[in-house]
XYZ file of C-alpha atoms in Angstrom:
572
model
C -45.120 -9.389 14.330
C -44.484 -8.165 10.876
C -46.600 -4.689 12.127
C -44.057 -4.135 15.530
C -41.143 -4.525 13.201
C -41.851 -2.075 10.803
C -42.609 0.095 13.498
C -38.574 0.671 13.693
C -37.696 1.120 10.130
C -37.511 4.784 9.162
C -39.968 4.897 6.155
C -39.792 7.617 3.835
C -35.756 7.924 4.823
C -34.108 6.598 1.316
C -36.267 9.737 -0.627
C -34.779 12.688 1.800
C -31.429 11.320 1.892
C -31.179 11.857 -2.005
C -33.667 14.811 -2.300
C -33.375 16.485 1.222
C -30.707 14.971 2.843
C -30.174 17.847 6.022
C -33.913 16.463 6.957
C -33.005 13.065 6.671
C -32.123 10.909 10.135
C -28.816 10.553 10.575
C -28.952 6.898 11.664
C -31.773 5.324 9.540
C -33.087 1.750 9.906
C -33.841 -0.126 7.101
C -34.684 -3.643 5.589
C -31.609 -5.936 3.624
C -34.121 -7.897 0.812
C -31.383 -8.672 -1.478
C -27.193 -9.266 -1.680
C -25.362 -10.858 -4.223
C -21.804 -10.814 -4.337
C -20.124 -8.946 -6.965
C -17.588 -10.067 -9.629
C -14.063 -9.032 -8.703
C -10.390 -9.935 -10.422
C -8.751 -13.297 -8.698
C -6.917 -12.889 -5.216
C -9.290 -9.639 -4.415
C -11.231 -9.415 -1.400
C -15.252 -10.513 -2.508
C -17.261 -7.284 -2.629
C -21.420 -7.221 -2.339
C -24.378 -5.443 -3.516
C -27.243 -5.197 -1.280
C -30.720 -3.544 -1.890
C -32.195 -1.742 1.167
C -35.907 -0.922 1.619
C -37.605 1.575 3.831
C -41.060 -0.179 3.205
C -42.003 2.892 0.823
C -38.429 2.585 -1.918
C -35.563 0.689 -2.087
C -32.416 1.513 -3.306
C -29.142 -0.250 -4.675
C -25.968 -0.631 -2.590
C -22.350 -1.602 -2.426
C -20.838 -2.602 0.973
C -17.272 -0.845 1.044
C -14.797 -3.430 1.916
C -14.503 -3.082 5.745
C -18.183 -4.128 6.152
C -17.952 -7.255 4.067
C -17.562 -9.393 7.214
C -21.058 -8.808 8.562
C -21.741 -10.960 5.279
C -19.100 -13.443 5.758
C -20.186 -14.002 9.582
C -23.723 -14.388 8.471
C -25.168 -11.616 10.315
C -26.097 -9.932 7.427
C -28.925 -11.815 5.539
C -32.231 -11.269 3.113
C -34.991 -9.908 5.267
C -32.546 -8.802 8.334
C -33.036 -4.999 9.401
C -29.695 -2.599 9.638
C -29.073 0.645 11.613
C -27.107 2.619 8.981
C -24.083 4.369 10.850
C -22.139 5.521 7.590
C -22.997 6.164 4.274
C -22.376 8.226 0.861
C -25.124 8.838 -1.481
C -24.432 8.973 -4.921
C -26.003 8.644 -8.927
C -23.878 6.884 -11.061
C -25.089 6.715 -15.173
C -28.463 8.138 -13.668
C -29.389 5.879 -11.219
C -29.634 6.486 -7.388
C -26.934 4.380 -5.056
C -25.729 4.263 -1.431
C -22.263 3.301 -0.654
C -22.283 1.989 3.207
C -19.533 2.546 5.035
C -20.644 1.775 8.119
C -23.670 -0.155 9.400
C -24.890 -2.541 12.683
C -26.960 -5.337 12.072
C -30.256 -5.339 14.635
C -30.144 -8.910 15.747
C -32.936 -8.321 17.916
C -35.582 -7.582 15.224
C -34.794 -10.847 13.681
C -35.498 -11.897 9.943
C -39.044 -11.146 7.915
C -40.455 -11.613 4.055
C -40.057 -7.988 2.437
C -41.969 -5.527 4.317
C -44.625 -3.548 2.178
C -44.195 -3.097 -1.706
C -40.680 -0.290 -2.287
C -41.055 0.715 -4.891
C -37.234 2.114 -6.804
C -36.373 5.518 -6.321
C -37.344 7.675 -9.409
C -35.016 9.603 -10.848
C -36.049 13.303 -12.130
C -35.199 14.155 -15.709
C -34.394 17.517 -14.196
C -32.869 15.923 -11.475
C -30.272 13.717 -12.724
C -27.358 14.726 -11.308
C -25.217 13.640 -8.188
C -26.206 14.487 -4.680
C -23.093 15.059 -2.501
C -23.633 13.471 0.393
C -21.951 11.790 2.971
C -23.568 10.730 5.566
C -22.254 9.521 9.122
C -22.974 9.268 12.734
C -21.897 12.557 13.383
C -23.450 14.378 11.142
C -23.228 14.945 7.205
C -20.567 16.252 4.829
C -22.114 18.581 1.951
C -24.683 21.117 1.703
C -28.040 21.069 0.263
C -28.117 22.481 -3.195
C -28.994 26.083 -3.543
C -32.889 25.854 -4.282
C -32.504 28.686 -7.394
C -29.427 26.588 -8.981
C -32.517 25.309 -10.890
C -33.113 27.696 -13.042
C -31.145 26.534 -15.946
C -29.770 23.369 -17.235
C -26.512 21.910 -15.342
C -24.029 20.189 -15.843
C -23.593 16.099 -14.285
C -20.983 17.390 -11.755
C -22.802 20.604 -10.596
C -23.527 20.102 -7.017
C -21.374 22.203 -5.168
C -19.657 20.512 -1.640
C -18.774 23.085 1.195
C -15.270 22.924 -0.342
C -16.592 24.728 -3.237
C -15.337 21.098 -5.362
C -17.642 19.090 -7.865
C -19.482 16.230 -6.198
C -17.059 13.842 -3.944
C -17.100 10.312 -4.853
C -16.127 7.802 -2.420
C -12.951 5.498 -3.727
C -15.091 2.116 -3.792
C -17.886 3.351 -6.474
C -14.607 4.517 -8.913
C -14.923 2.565 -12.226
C -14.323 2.861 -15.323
C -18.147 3.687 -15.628
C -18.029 6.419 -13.805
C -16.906 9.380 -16.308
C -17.227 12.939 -14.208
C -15.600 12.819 -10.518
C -13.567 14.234 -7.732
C -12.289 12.268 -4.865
C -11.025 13.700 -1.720
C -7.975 11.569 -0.636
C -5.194 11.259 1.107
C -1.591 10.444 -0.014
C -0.112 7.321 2.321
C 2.562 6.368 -0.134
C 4.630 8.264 -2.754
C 7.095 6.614 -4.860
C 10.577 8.217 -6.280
C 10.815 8.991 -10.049
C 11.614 5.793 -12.306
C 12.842 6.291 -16.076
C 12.577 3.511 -18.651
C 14.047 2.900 -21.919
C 13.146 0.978 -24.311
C 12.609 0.437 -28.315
C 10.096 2.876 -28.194
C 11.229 5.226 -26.322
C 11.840 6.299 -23.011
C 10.194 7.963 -20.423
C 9.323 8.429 -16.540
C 6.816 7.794 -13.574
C 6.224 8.113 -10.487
C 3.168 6.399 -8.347
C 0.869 7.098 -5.264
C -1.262 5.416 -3.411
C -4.357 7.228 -2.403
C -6.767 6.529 0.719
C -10.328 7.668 1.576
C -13.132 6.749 4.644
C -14.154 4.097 1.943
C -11.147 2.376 0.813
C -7.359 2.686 -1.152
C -6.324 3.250 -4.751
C -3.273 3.430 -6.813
C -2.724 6.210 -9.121
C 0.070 7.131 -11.816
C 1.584 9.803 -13.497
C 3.924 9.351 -16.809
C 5.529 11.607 -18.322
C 4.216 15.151 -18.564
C 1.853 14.331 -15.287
C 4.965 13.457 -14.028
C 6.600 16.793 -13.915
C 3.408 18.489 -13.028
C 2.243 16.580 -10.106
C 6.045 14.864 -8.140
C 6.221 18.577 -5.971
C 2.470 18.962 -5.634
C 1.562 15.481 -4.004
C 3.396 14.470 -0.385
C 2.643 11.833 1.786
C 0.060 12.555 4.292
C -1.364 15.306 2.506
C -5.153 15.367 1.542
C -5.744 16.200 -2.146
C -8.945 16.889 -4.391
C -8.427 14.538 -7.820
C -11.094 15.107 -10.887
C -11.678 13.564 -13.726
C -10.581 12.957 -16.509
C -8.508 10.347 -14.945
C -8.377 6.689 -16.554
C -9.952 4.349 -14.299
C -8.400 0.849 -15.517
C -7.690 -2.863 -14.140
C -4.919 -2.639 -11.566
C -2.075 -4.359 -12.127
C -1.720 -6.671 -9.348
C 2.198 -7.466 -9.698
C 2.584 -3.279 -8.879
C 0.234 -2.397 -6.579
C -0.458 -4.125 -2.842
C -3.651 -2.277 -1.970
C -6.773 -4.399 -2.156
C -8.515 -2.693 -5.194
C -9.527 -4.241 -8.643
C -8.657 -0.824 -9.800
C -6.351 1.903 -10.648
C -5.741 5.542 -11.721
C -3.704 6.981 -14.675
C -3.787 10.979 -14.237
C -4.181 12.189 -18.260
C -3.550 15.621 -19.498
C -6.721 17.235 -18.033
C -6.337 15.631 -14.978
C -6.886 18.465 -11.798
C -4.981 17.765 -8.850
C -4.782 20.357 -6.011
C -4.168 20.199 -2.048
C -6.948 20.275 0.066
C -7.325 23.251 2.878
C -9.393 20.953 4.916
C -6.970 18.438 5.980
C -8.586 16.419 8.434
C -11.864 13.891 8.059
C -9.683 11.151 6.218
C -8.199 8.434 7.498
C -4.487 8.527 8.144
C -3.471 5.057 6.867
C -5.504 1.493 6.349
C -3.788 -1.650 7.812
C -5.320 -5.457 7.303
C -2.863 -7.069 9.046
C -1.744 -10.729 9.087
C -0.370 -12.529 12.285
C 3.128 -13.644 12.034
C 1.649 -17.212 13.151
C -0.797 -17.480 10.067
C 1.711 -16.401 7.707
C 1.948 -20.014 6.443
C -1.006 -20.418 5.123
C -0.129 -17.158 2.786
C 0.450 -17.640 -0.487
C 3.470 -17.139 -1.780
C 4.002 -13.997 -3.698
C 0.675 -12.557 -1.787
C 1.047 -9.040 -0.440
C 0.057 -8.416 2.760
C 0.711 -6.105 5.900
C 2.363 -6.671 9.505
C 2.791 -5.518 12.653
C 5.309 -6.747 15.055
C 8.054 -6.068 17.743
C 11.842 -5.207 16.164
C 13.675 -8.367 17.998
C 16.924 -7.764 16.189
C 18.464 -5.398 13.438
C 20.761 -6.841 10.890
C 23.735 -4.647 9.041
C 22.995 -3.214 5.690
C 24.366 -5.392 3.019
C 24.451 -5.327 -0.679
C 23.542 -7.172 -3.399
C 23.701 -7.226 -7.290
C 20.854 -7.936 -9.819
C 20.989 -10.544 -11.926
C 18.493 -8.815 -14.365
C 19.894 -5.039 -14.179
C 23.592 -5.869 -12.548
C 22.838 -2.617 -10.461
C 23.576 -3.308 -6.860
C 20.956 -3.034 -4.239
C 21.133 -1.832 -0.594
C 19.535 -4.364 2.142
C 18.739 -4.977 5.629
C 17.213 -7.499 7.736
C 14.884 -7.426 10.410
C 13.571 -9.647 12.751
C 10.001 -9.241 13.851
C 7.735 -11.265 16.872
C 4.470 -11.069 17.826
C 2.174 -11.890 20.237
C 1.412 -15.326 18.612
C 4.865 -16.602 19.471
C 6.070 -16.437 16.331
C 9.028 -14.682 14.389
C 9.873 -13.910 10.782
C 12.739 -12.324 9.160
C 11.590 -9.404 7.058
C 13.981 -7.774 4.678
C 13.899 -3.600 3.457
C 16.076 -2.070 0.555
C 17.220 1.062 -0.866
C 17.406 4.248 1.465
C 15.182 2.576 4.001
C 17.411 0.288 4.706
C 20.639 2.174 4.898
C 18.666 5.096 7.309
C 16.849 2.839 9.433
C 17.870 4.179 12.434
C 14.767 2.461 14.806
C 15.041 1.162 18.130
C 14.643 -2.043 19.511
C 11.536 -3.268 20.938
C 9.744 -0.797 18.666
C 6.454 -1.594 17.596
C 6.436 -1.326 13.707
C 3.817 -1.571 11.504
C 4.374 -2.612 7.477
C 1.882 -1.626 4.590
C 2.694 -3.898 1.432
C 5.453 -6.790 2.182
C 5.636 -9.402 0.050
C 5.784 -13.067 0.910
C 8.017 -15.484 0.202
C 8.639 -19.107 0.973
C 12.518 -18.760 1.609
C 13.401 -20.458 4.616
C 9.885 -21.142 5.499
C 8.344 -17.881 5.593
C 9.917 -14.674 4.845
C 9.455 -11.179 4.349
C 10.071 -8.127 1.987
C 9.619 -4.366 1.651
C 7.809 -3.921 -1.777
C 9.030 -0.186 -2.991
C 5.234 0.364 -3.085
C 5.134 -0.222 0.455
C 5.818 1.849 3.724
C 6.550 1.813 7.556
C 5.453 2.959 10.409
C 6.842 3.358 14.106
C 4.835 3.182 16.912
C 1.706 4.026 15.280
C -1.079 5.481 17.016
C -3.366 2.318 16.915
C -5.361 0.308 18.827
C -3.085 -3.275 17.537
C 0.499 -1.151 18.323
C -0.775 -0.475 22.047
C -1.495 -4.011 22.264
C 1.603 -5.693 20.865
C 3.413 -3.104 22.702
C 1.321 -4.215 26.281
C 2.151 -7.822 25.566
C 6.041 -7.484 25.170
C 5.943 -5.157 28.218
C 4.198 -7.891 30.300
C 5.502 -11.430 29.015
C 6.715 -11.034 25.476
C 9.923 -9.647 25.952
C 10.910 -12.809 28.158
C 9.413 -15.228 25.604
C 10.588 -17.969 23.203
C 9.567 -17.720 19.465
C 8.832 -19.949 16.907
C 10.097 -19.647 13.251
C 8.407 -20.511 10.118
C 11.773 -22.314 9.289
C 11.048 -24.232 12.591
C 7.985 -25.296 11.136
C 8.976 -26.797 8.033
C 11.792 -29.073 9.888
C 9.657 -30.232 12.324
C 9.315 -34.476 12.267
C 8.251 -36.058 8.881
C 6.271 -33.963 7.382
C 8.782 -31.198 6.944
C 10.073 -29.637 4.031
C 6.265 -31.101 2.145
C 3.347 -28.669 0.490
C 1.008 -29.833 2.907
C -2.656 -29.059 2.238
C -4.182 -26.962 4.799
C -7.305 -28.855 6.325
C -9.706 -28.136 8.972
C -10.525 -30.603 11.552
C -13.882 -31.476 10.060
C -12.259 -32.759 6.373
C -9.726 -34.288 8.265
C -11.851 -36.683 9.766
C -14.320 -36.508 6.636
C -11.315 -37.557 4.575
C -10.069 -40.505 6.900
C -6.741 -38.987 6.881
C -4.790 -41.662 8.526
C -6.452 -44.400 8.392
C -5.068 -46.045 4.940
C -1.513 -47.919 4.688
C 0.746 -45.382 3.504
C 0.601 -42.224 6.043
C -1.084 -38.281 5.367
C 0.132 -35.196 5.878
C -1.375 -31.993 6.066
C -1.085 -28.664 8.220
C -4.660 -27.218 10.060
C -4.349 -24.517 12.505
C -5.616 -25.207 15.743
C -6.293 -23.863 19.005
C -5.039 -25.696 21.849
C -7.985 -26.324 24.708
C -6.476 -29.132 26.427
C -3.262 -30.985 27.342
C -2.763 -34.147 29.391
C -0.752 -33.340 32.301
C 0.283 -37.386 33.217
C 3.494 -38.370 31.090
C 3.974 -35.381 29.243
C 7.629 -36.209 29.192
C 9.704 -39.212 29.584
C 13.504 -39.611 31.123
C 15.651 -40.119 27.818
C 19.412 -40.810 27.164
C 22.196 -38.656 27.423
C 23.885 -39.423 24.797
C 24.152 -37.487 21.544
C 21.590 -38.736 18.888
C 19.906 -41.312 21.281
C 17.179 -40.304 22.748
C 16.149 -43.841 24.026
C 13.780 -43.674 27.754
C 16.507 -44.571 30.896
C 15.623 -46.777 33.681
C 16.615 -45.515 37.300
C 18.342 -48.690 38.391
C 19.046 -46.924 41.838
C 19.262 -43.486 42.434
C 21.403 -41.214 40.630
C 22.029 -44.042 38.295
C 19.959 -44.221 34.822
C 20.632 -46.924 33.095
C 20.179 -47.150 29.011
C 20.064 -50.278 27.249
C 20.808 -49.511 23.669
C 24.032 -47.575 24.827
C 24.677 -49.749 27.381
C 25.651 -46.987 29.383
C 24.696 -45.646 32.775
C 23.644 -41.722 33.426
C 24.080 -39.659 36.470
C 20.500 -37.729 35.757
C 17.797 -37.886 32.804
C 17.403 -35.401 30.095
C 13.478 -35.381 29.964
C 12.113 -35.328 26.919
C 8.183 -33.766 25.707
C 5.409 -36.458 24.418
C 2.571 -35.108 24.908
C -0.939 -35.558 24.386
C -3.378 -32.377 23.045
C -6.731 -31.855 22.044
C -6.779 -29.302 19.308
C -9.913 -27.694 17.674
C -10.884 -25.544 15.613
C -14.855 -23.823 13.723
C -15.209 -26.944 12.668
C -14.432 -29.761 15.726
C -12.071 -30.880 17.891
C -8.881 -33.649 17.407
C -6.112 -35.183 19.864
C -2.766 -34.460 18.892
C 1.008 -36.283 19.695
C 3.468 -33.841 19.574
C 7.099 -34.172 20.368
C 10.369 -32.797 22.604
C 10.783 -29.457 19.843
C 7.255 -28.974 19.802
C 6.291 -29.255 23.140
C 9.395 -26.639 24.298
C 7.412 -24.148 21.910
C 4.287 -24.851 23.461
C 5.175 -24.618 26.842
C 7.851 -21.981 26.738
C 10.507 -24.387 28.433
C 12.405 -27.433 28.191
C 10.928 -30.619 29.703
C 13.337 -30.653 32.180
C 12.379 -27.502 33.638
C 8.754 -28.212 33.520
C 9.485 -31.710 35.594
C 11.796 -29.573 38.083
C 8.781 -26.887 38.606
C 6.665 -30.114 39.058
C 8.317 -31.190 41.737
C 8.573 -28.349 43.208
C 5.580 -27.254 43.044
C 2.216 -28.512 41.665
C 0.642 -25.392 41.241
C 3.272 -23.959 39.369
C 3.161 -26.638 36.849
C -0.088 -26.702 36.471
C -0.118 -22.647 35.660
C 2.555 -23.468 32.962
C 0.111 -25.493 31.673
C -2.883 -23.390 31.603
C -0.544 -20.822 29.898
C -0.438 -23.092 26.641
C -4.096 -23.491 26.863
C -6.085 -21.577 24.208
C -3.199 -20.592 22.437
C -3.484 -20.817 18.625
C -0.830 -22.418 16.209
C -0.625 -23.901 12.541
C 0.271 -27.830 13.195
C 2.040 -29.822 10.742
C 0.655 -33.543 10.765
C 1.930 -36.701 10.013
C -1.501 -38.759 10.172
C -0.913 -43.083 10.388
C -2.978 -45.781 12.043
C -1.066 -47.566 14.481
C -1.358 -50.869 16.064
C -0.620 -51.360 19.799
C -1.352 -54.234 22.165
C -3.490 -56.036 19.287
C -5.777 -52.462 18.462
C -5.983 -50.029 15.929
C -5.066 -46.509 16.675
């Protein structure tokens, strides 16, 4: 067994793709034998160090962000084998590392003990400088070394790329450990200038935020970088940044991008535009659903992509810290979850918004906030985009074409009114520790929120005939037809108003629960009062039942009120 599965790794690959790497295959398999997960500041995204063998070496590696989840879904484990579709080969303080980029995860060769005996990758006294290498399915970025640029001693950064630049370092392996660099990056965000004054002085700034194939960073200029870099940098440019450069702890209360560092260009700082100005990435988006935007922290950062619903006139407003008034505008967003939130931009974006309705647009860096529910807000740091060019705007924008436009949306404000357990913190649970904690089955009821999926709703009594009059809601007998009679109000009805109670099961990763939701509920559910769901029932079966299998497998964030009940002498 052990024999036919080495048969696929590429042994020998790790040595070319540091010594030889135009000889190396562009696709190599290899064996995981170790990951460990890497310290990171609070509220980042978890980062991991694996160790890949090709039976002869093995070599340390960090898994750039966008990979992570082949760790989180448990696909990627000790002893698993990996096709390698994107890498970047690099020596940082002398030892030999692969940033991957890119890789799939070959299921079908299953899990093994450590194949042969690697051995580490030995690094050359006369050889200990950076290899500049990227590596991807198409092919590799970099040349080989010239094979006489041996003849004397070198410098650390002395590999020459095609570009005629010092050896490119991917974003993710920047640290404040790594002392002699150039990244090739492109600008997504550029701030305006901002002055200061204070007891010791006063000064200026501006910021950028700068994006590669391997992740995002945040740089700044005060001062003196200032003036020299504002005209040179422009958003969507590519630029070539070396060292020096402080590489320091980011800030997390400036900067939105998921990085547990940052750059401060210093006096010897090179920046210049690259001729080449395609090969990196336009813009990176992680985008949260309007629907699971309350279970976001407050104050988290995040981005968003939704349909404009409606445009609000600019207003203005006056700090209470500064007293220097502020331009704003709101917006209302929906998405194909159902859902809308109000999301709020300032300054000159708000006063030249001049975008059209129904326009898909996609935010990098709101804020969250728990004002009326959930809300939204423009972070100056942040930016927007119109009808991007990707794969989630076609989507969004195929939905609202086909149903969306014609569709009833939910508000997070909606949410937090909704029957007793409104306006409360409510822990979010899964189904499994809400039935692990006995939620609901002590004296005094629990609440708590879990976000469901909805696989199932009885279609008997999911709505009763109820009162007519204002604040009632009591059920109405039909005494004799077109006559409802109520006995609290005493008072008889020419018709009904029907009213949701219906009956769900809800799951989740983790099980399945039944549900009793209400009349406000249940019109968000379905899409349509009770009433009109009893009229197409009697109209037409089918029809009903296709309103119903439109709810089905839908996903929403519940808000519970959790009691045992007694009825007809048993607990429930």
């Amino acid at each position: 067994m052990a024999a036919d599965v080495a048969s696929h790794v590429n042994r020998g690959t790790l040595h070319l793709i540091f010594e030889n790497p135009a000889s190396a295959v562009a696709e190599p398999v290899l064996q995981c034998v170790q990951i460990k997960p890497l310290a990171g500041q609070q509220g980042a995204a978890e980062r991991f160090r694996i160790v890949l063998s090709d039976i002869d070496n093995f070599v340390q590696c960090m898994l750039a962000t966008q990979v992570s989840h082949f760790v989180h879904e448990g696909k990627l484990r000790k002893g698993c084998f990996v096709r390698m579709k994107s890498f970047q080969a690099n020596e940082v303080k002398g030892k030999k590392i692969l940033i991957v980029l890119g890789l799939e995860v070959l299921e079908e060769l299953g899990e093994c003990d450590k194949l042969g005996e690697p051995k580490t990758l030995e690094v050359k006294a006369e050889d200990a400088k950076p290899q500049s290498t990227t590596i991807a399915s198409n092919g590799f970025y970099g040349i080989k070394p010239q094979e006489n640029a041996m003849q004397q001693p070198l410098p650390s950064r002395s590999t020459q790329s095609h570009s005629g630049h010092a050896t490119i370092y991917p974003i993710e392996a920047l640290s404040p450990y790594a002392h002699k660099w150039t990244i090739k990056a492109r600008c997504t965000s550029k701030s305006e200038i901002k002055t200061w004054h204070n007891k010791n002085g006063e000064g200026r700034l501006f910021t950028v935020n700068l994006l590669d194939e391997s992740g995002e960073i945040r740089a700044t200029a005060f001062k003196d970088q200032c003036d020299a870099f504002f005209n040179i940098f422009q958003e969507g440019g590519v630029y070539y940044i070396s060292a020096p450069c402080r590489v320091q702890l980011a800030k997390k209360q400036f900067s939105n991008l998921n990085n547990d560092y940052e750059l401060t260009f210093e006096t010897g700082t090179v920046v210049e535009k690259a001729e080449e100005q395609s090969g990196v990435p336009q813009v990176r988006f992680n985008f949260t659903s309007i629907s699971d935007l309350q279970t976001v922290e407050k104050d988290s950062t995040i981005d968003v992509i939704g349909i404009l619903k409606e445009v609000g006139d600019t207003s203005q407003i006056v700090s209470k810290t500064t007293n220097k008034p502020y331009d704003k505008r709101e917006l209302t967003l929906v998405d194909n979850t159902n859902f809308s939130v109000r999301l709020t931009i300032w300054g000159n974006t708000a006063t030249n918004f001049e975008v059209m309705l129904e326009s898909v647009i996609a935010f990098k860096g709101v804020r969250v906030s728990d004002f009326g529910g959930r809300s939204l807000s423009l972070l100056s740091s942040g930016s927007m985009n119109v009808n991007p060019d990707i794969d989630e705007s076609h989507r969004l924008k195929g939905w609202y074409e086909a149903q969306g436009k014609d569709g009833t949306f939910a508000s997070h404000a909606s949410m937090d009114s909704m029957g007793a357990a409104g306006g409360r913190g409510d822990p979010l649970k899964t189904i499994l520790q809400v039935k692990e904690e006995n939620l609901g089955m002590s004296e005094t009821p629990d609440y708590f929120t879990t976000k469901a999926t909805i696989i199932y709703i009885k279609q008997e009594n999911f709505a009763y005939p109820a009162c007519l009059s204002p604040d009632c809601n009591k059920k109405v007998v039909e005494e004799e037809p077109g006559q409802w009679m109520c006995a609290k109000c005493e008072k008889s009805h020419p018709r009904p108003d029907y009213r949701y109670i219906m009956s769900m099961n809800v799951s989740d990763h983790t099980g399945q629960i039944w549900l009793n939701c209400f009349d406000d509920v249940g019109r968000m559910i379905m899409g349509m009062s009770a009433d009109q769901l009893n009229e197409l029932k009697e109209n037409s079966d089918k029809a009903c039942e296709d309103a119903f299998q439109n709810s089905n497998c839908t996903t929403w964030l519940f808000k519970c009120r959790a009691k045992m009940d007694n009825f007809q002498d048993q607990q429930r």
